[in-house]
XYZ file of C-alpha atoms in Angstrom:
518
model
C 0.000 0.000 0.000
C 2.644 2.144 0.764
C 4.531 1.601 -2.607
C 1.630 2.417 -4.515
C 0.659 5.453 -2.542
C 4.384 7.088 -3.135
C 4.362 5.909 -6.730
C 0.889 7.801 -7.113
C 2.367 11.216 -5.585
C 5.588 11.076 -7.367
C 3.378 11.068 -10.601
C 1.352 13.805 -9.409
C 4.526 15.854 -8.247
C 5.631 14.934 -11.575
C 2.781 16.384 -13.625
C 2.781 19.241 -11.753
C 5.897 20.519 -11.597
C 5.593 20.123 -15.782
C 3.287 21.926 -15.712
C 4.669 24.884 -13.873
C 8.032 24.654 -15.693
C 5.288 25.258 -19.347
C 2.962 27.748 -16.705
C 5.511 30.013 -15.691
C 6.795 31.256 -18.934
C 3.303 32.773 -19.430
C 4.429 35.393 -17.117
C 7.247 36.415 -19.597
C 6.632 38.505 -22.268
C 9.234 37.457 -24.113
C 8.341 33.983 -24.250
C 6.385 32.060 -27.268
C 4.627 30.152 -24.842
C 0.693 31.395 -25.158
C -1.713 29.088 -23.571
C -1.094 26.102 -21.182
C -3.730 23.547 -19.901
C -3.541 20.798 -17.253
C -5.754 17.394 -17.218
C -7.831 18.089 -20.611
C -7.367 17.231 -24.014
C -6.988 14.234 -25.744
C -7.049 11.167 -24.044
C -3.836 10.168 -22.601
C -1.777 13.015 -23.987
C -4.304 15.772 -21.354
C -1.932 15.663 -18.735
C -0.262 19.021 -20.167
C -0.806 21.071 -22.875
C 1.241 24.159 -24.260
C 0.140 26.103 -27.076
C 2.476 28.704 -29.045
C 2.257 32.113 -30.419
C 2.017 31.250 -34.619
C 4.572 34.511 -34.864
C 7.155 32.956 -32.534
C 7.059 29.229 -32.381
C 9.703 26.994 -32.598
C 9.935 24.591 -36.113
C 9.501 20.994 -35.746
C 11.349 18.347 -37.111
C 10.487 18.998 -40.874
C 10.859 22.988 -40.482
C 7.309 23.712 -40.293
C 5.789 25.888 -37.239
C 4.804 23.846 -34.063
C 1.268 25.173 -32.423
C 0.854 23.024 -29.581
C 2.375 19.740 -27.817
C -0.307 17.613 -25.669
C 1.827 16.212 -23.116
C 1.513 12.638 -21.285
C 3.657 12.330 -18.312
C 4.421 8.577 -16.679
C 6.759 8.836 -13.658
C 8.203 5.544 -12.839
C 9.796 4.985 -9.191
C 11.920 2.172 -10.506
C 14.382 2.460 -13.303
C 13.749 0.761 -16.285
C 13.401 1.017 -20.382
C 10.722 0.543 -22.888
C 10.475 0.001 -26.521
C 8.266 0.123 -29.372
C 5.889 -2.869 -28.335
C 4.961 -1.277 -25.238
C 3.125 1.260 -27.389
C 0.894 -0.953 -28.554
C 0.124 -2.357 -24.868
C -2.319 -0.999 -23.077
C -0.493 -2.308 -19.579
C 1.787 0.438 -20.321
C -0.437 3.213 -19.682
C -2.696 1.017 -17.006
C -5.264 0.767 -19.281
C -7.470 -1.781 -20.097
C -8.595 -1.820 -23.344
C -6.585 1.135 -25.712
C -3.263 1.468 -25.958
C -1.314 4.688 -25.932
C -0.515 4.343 -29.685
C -4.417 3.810 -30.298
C -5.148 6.926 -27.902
C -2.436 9.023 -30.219
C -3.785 8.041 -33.510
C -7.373 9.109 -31.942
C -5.708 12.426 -31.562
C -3.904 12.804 -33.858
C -7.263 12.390 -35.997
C -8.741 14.547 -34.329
C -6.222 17.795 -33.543
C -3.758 17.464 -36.424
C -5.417 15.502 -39.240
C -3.074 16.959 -41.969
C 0.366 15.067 -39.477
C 1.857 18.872 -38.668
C 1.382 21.697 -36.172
C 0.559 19.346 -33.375
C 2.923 17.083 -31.316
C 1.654 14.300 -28.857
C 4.370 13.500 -26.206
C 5.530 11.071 -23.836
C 7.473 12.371 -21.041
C 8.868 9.721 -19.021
C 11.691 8.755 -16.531
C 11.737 5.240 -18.691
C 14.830 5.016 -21.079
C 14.184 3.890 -24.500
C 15.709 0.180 -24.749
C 19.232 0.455 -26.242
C 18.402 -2.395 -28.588
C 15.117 -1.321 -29.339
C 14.621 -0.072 -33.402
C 12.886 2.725 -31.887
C 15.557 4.466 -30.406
C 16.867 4.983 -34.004
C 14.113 6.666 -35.014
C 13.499 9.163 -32.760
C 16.133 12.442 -33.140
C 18.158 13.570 -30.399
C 17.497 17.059 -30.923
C 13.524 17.357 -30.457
C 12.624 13.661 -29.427
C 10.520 13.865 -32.658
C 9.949 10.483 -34.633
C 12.254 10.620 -37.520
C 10.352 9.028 -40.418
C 13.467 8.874 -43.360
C 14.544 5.857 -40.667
C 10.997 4.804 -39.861
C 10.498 4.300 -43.612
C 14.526 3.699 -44.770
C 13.333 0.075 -45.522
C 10.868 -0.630 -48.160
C 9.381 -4.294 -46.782
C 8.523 -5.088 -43.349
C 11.914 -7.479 -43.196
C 13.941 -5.536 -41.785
C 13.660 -3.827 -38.072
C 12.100 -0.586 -39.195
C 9.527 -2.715 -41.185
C 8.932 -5.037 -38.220
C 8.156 -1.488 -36.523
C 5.992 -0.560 -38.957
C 4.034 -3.686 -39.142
C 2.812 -4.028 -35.739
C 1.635 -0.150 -35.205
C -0.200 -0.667 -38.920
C -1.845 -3.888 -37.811
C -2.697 -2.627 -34.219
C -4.015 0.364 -35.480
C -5.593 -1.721 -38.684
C -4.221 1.523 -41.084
C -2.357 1.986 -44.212
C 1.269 2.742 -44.738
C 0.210 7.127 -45.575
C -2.125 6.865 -42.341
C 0.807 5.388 -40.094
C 3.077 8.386 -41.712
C 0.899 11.366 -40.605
C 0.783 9.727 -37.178
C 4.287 8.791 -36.364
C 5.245 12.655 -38.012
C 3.752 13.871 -34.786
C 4.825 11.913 -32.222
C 7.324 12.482 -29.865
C 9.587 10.804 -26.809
C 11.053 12.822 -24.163
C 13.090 11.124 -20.996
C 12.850 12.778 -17.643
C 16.116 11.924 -16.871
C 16.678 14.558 -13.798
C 14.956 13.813 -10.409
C 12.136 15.258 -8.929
C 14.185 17.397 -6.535
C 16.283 18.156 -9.440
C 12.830 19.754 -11.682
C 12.070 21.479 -8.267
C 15.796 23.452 -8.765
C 15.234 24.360 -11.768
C 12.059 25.643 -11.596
C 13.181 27.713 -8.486
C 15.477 29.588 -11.453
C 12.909 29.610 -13.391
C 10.456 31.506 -10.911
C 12.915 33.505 -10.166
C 13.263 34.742 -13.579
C 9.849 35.493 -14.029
C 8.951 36.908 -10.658
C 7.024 33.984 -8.764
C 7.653 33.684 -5.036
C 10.363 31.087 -4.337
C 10.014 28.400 -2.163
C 13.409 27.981 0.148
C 14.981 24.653 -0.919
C 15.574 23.776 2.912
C 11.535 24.005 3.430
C 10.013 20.289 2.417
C 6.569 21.439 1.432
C 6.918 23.002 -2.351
C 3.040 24.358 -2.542
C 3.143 24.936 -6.219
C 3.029 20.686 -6.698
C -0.928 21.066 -4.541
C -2.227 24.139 -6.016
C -2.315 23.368 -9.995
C -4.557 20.023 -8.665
C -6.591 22.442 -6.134
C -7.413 24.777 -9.432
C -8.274 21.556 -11.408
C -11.115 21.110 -8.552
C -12.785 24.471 -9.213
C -12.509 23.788 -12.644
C -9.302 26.034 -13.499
C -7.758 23.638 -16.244
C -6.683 26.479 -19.235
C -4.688 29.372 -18.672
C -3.718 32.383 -20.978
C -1.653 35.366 -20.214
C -3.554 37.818 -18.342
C -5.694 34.868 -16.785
C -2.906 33.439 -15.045
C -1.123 36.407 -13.628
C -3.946 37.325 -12.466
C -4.772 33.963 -10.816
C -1.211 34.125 -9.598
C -1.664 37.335 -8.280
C -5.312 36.568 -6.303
C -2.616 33.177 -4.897
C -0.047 35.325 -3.817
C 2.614 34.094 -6.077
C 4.060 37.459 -7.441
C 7.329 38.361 -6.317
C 8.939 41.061 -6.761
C 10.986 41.051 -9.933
C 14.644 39.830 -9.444
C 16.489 42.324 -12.125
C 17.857 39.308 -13.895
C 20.126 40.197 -17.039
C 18.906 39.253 -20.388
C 19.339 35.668 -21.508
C 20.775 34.276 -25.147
C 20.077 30.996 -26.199
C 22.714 29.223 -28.696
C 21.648 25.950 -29.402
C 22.815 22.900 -31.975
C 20.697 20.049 -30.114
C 17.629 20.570 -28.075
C 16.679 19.211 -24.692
C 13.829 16.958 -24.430
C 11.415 18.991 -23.165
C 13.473 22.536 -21.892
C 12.845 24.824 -25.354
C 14.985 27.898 -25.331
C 12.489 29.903 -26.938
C 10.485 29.254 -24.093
C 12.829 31.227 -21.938
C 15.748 33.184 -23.280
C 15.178 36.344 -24.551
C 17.322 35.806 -28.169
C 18.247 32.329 -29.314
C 20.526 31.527 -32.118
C 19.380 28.197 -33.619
C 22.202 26.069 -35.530
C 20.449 22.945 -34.979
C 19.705 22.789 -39.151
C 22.997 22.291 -39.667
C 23.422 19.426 -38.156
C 22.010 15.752 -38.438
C 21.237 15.157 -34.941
C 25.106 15.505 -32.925
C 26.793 15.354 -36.522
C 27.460 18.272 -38.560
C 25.927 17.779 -42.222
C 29.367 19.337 -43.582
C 32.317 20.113 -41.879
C 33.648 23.395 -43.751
C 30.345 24.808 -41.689
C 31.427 25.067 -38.575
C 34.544 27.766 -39.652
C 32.409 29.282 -42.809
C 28.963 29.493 -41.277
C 28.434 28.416 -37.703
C 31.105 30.683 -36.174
C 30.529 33.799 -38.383
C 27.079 33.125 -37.216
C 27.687 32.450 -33.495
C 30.489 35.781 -33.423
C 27.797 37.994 -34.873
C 24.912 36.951 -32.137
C 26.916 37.080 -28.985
C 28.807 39.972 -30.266
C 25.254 41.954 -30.804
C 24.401 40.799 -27.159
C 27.738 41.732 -25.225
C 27.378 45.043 -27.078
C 23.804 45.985 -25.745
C 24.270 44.228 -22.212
C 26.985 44.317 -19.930
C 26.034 41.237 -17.866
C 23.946 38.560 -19.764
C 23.287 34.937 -19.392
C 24.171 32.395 -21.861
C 22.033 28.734 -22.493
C 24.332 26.711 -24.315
C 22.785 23.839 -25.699
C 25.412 23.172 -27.674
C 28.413 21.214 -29.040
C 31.671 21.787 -26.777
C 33.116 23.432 -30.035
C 30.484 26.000 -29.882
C 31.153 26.522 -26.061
C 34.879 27.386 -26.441
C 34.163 29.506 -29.515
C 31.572 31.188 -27.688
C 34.168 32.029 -24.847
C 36.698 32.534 -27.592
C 34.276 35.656 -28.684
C 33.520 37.069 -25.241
C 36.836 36.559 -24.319
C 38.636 37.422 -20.291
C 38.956 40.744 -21.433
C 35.606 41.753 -23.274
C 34.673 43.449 -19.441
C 31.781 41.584 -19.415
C 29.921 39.715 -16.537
C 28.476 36.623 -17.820
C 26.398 34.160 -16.280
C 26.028 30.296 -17.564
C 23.524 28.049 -17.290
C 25.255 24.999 -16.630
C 23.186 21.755 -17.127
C 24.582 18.820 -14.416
C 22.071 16.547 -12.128
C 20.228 19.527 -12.239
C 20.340 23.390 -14.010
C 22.862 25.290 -12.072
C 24.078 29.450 -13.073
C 27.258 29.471 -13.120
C 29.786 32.280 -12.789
C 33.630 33.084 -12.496
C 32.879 34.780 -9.003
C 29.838 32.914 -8.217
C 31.145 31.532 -4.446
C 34.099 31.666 -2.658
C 37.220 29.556 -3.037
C 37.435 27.014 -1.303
C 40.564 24.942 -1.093
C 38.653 21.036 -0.852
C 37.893 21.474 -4.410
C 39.747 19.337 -6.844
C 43.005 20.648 -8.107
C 43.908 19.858 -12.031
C 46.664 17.078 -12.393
C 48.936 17.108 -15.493
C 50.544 14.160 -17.149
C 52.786 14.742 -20.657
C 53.322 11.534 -22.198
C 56.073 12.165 -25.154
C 54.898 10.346 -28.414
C 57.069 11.715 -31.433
C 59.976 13.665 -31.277
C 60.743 16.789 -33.158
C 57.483 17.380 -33.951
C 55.390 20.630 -33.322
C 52.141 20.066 -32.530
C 50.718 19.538 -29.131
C 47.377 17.317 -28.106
C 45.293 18.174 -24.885
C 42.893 15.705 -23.552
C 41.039 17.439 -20.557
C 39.202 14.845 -18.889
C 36.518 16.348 -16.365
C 33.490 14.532 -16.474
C 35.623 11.095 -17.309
C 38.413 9.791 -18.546
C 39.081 10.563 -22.316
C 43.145 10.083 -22.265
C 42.964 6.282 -23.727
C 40.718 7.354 -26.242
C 42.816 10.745 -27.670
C 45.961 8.836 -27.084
C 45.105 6.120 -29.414
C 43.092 8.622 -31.853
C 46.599 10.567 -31.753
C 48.836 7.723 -33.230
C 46.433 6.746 -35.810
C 45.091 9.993 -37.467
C 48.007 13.180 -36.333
C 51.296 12.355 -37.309
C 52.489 15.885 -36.368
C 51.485 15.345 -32.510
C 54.771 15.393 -31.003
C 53.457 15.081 -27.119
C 49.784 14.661 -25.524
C 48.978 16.702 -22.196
C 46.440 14.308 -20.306
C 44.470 16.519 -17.323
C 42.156 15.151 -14.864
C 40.756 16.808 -11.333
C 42.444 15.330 -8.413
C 39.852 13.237 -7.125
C 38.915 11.594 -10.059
C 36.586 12.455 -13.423
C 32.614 12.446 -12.851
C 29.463 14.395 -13.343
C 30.149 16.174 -10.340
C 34.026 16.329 -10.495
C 33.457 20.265 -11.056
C 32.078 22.028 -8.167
C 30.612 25.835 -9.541
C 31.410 28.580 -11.798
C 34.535 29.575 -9.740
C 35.545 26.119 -9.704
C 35.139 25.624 -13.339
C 36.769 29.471 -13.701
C 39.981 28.161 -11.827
C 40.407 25.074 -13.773
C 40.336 27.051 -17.048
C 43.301 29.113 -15.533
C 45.546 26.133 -14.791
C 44.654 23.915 -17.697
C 45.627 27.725 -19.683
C 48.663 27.702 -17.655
C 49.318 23.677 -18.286
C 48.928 24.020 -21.878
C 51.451 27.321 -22.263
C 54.330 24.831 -20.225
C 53.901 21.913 -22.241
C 54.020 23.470 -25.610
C 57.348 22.783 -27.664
C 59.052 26.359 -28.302
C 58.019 27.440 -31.915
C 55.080 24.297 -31.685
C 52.508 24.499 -34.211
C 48.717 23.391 -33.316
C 47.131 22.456 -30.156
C 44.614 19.757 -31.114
C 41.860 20.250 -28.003
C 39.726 17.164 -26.665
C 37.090 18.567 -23.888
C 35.293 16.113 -21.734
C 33.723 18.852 -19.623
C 30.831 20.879 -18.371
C 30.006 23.400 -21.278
C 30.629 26.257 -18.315
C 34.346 24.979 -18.123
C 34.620 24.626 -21.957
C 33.564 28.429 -22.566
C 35.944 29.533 -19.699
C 38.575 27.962 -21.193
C 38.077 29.388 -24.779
C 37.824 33.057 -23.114
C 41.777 32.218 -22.957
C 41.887 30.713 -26.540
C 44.779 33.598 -27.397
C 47.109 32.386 -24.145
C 46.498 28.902 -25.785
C 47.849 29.996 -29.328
C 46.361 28.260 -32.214
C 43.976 25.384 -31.484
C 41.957 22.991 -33.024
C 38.289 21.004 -31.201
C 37.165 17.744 -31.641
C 33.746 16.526 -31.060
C 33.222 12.674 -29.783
C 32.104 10.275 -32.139
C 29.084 8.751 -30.799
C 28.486 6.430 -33.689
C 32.191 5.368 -33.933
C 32.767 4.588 -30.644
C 35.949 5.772 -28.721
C 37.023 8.257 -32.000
C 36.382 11.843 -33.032
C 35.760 14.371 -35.384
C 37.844 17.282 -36.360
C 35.656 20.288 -35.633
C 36.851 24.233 -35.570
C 40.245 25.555 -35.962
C 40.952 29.084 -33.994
C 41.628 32.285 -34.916
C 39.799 31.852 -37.872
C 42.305 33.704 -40.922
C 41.134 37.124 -42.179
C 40.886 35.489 -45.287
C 37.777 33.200 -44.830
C 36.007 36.386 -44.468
C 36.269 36.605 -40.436
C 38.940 37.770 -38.218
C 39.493 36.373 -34.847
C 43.033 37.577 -33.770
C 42.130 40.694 -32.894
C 40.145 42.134 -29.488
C 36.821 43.498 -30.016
C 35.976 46.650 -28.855
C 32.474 45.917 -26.813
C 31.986 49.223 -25.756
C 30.786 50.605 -29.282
């Protein structure tokens, strides 16, 4: 009894703080976010609803504006996985009869006949299986199904078609009617905590003004309220309605003067838009096919004219902002490469670990139990110039690089493996300060273990995004270097990404210091 009557809350807790982390952006101006319901709509996708302004919606999969995402959230207190067969169980969902796919094809009927402009959802703490064919299909980037690999097969031998056969013959549709359905589905995984969506939406209500709950206090009252509005029949909320509602509550705090937030992004988490919630977002994701980049020559003759122009704009109008950088480590260090240690700027970053963290270079006080950076030059060629740096933070890359080294950069004369003191791990770096000092002595690492006259530093980054932009801020201490992104489809390899300073001659000029004061 007691199991069940936990697993019940946590689900509740669940929806609810989903809900407010949608809600709350409808106290923003700035955000696209027009209309958000709880517990109506379709069946099983009613437990939230967000609807868009048409002028400033994100793009789904295909490019074509998103309206509104109906929302079905299953918590889970048990780890575990599911796959494309538990879609067509109705066991999944605790139903009897209908099965969540049947429920989404009902829907999808219904609210998005044409297969575009709508999205039906499953948020869950459930991983999709590994070895399931529907993992394949569903993009990184937007959790959207993917149809080019739903359909890459043309018979139903193969594991797409064995996909495609069971939802056709459960559903008792054709092959076109199975396309317009799967085109708006989508899978999210909930893979932070409950205490963890509580910490971010205290930044979150913060932002917008709500009262914050201390994280010391155990009762959060937002989780009760939304279901103590669904009782008097509260279940859609537009702008003015819910400030006002929040108002009447007592929810308005006063406003917390927070500095202007830029979005860059080149994936997308599954279910934290930055259009939702940063004022300007530069959106790369197009060129790239889910983590890979569609063609390499982009990232030095489009994505970083691209990403210099944006943050240059915003360090310009603002002299303390807050970056969201959903993005490549590449992208990280360039952006810190633009807004370098002496732009006078104050930035803010919003560092994604267990949880959503801002991070600063001054953002607590030093404190001397935090890991230190060890330093390890292994000697691989002589007489040659070019130096390889494999910063292992979050774990241990230095196999990896070492081996990638003797197979594909003959000019790497020695490889600089760093690691913090007590070890690599998600939580290996403590804050922004933290990160902030490491930058300084991997800077100071690099400068002592480059040959005199040495040519290239080839940079591998295992680290949080925070760390990586701190550390390009120094990109002219480090000389010429060039970032590599992990190959997730060729295991334990990587890809050359972007070279730095970019040459005059490819149309943009990195070597010299911008004058942010204009």
């Amino acid at each position: 009894m007691t199991q069940a009557v936990t697993v019940r809350r946590d689900g509740d807790t669940f929806q609810a703080r989903l809900f407010w982390w949608h809600a709350a952006r409808l106290l923003d101006p700035g955000s696209a976010v027009s209309r958000v319901a709880f517990e109506t709509g379709p069946k099983s996708f009613d437990d939230v609803w967000v609807e868009y302004d048409p002028a400033r919606s994100a793009l789904d999969q295909y490019g074509d504006p998103l309206r509104r995402e109906h929302i079905q959230c299953k918590w889970h207190v048990t780890p575990d996985s599911y796959g494309y067969t538990h879609l067509i169980d109705p066991e999944f969902i605790n139903a009897n009869a209908r099965s969540l796919l049947q429920r989404a094809r009902q829907a999808q009927i219904a609210h998005a006949p044409a297969g575009s402009g709508v999205r039906f959802k499953l948020v869950t703490n459930w991983r999709l299986d590994r070895n399931d064919p529907l993992r394949e299909m569903i993009g990184n980037r937007s959790g959207a199904m993917r149809l080019e690999r739903l359909y890459g097969t043309a018979t139903d031998n193969s594991k797409a078609g064995a996909v495609r056969k069971a939802w056709r013959e459960h559903l008792e549709i054709d092959e076109d009617e199975l396309r317009l359905l799967a085109r708006t589905l989508a899978f999210g995984e909930a893979t932070d905590t409950l205490d963890a969506l509580r910490e971010q939406l205290d930044v979150l209500f913060g932002f917008v003004g709500l009262q914050r709950i201390p994280a010391n206090q155990s009762a959060f009252p937002y989780d009760d309220l939304v279901f103590q509005w669904m009782a008097q029949g509260r279940l859609e909320f537009d702008r003015a309605g819910f400030q006002a509602l929040c108002a009447r509550e007592g929810l308005l705090g006063s406003g917390q003067g927070s500095p202007r937030v830029y979005g860059v992004k080149s994936f997308e988490h599954a279910f934290d838009r930055l259009e939702e919630r940063c004022h300007e977002v530069l959106d790369l994701i197009p060129a790239f096919d889910e983590r890979y980049i569609r063609d390499d020559e982009d990232w030095e003759t489009t994505l970083y004219p691209r990403l210099r122009a944006f943050l240059l704009k915003a360090a310009k109008q603002q002299p303390r902002l807050r970056l969201a950088l959903d993005a490549h480590v590449t992208l990280a260090f360039a952006a810190g490469s633009i807004i370098n240690i002496k732009s006078g700027r104050h930035i803010e970053l919003e560092q994604r670990s267990t949880g959503r963290r801002l991070w600063a270079g001054d953002d607590l006080a030093p404190d001397p139990n935090w890991s230190r950076l060890t330093c390890e030059t292994i000697e691989l060629q002589q007489d040659k110039p070019d130096l390889a740096v494999a910063l292992g933070l979050t774990h241990d890359l230095s196999g990896d690089v070492r081996r990638f080294c003797e197979a594909n950069l003959p000019d790497v004369g020695r490889l600089l493996l760093m690691q913090p003191s007590a070890g690599a791990g998600a939580q290996s770096v403590a804050c922004g300060r933290h990160a902030f000092e490491l930058a300084d002595a991997a800077t100071n690492a690099v400068r002592k273990a480059r040959p005199a006259g040495s040519g290239c530093t080839h940079l591998f980054i295992a680290a949080p995004n925070a760390f990586s932009f701190f550390l390009g801020q120094r990109q002219a201490a480090l000389g010429p270097v060039r970032l590599y992104e992990f190959d997730f489809e060729q295991a334990r390899t990587y890809t050359p990404a972007l070279t730095l300073p970019i040459s005059a001659g490819n149309g943009v000029s990195t070597s010299e210091p911008q004058n942010l004061s204009e």
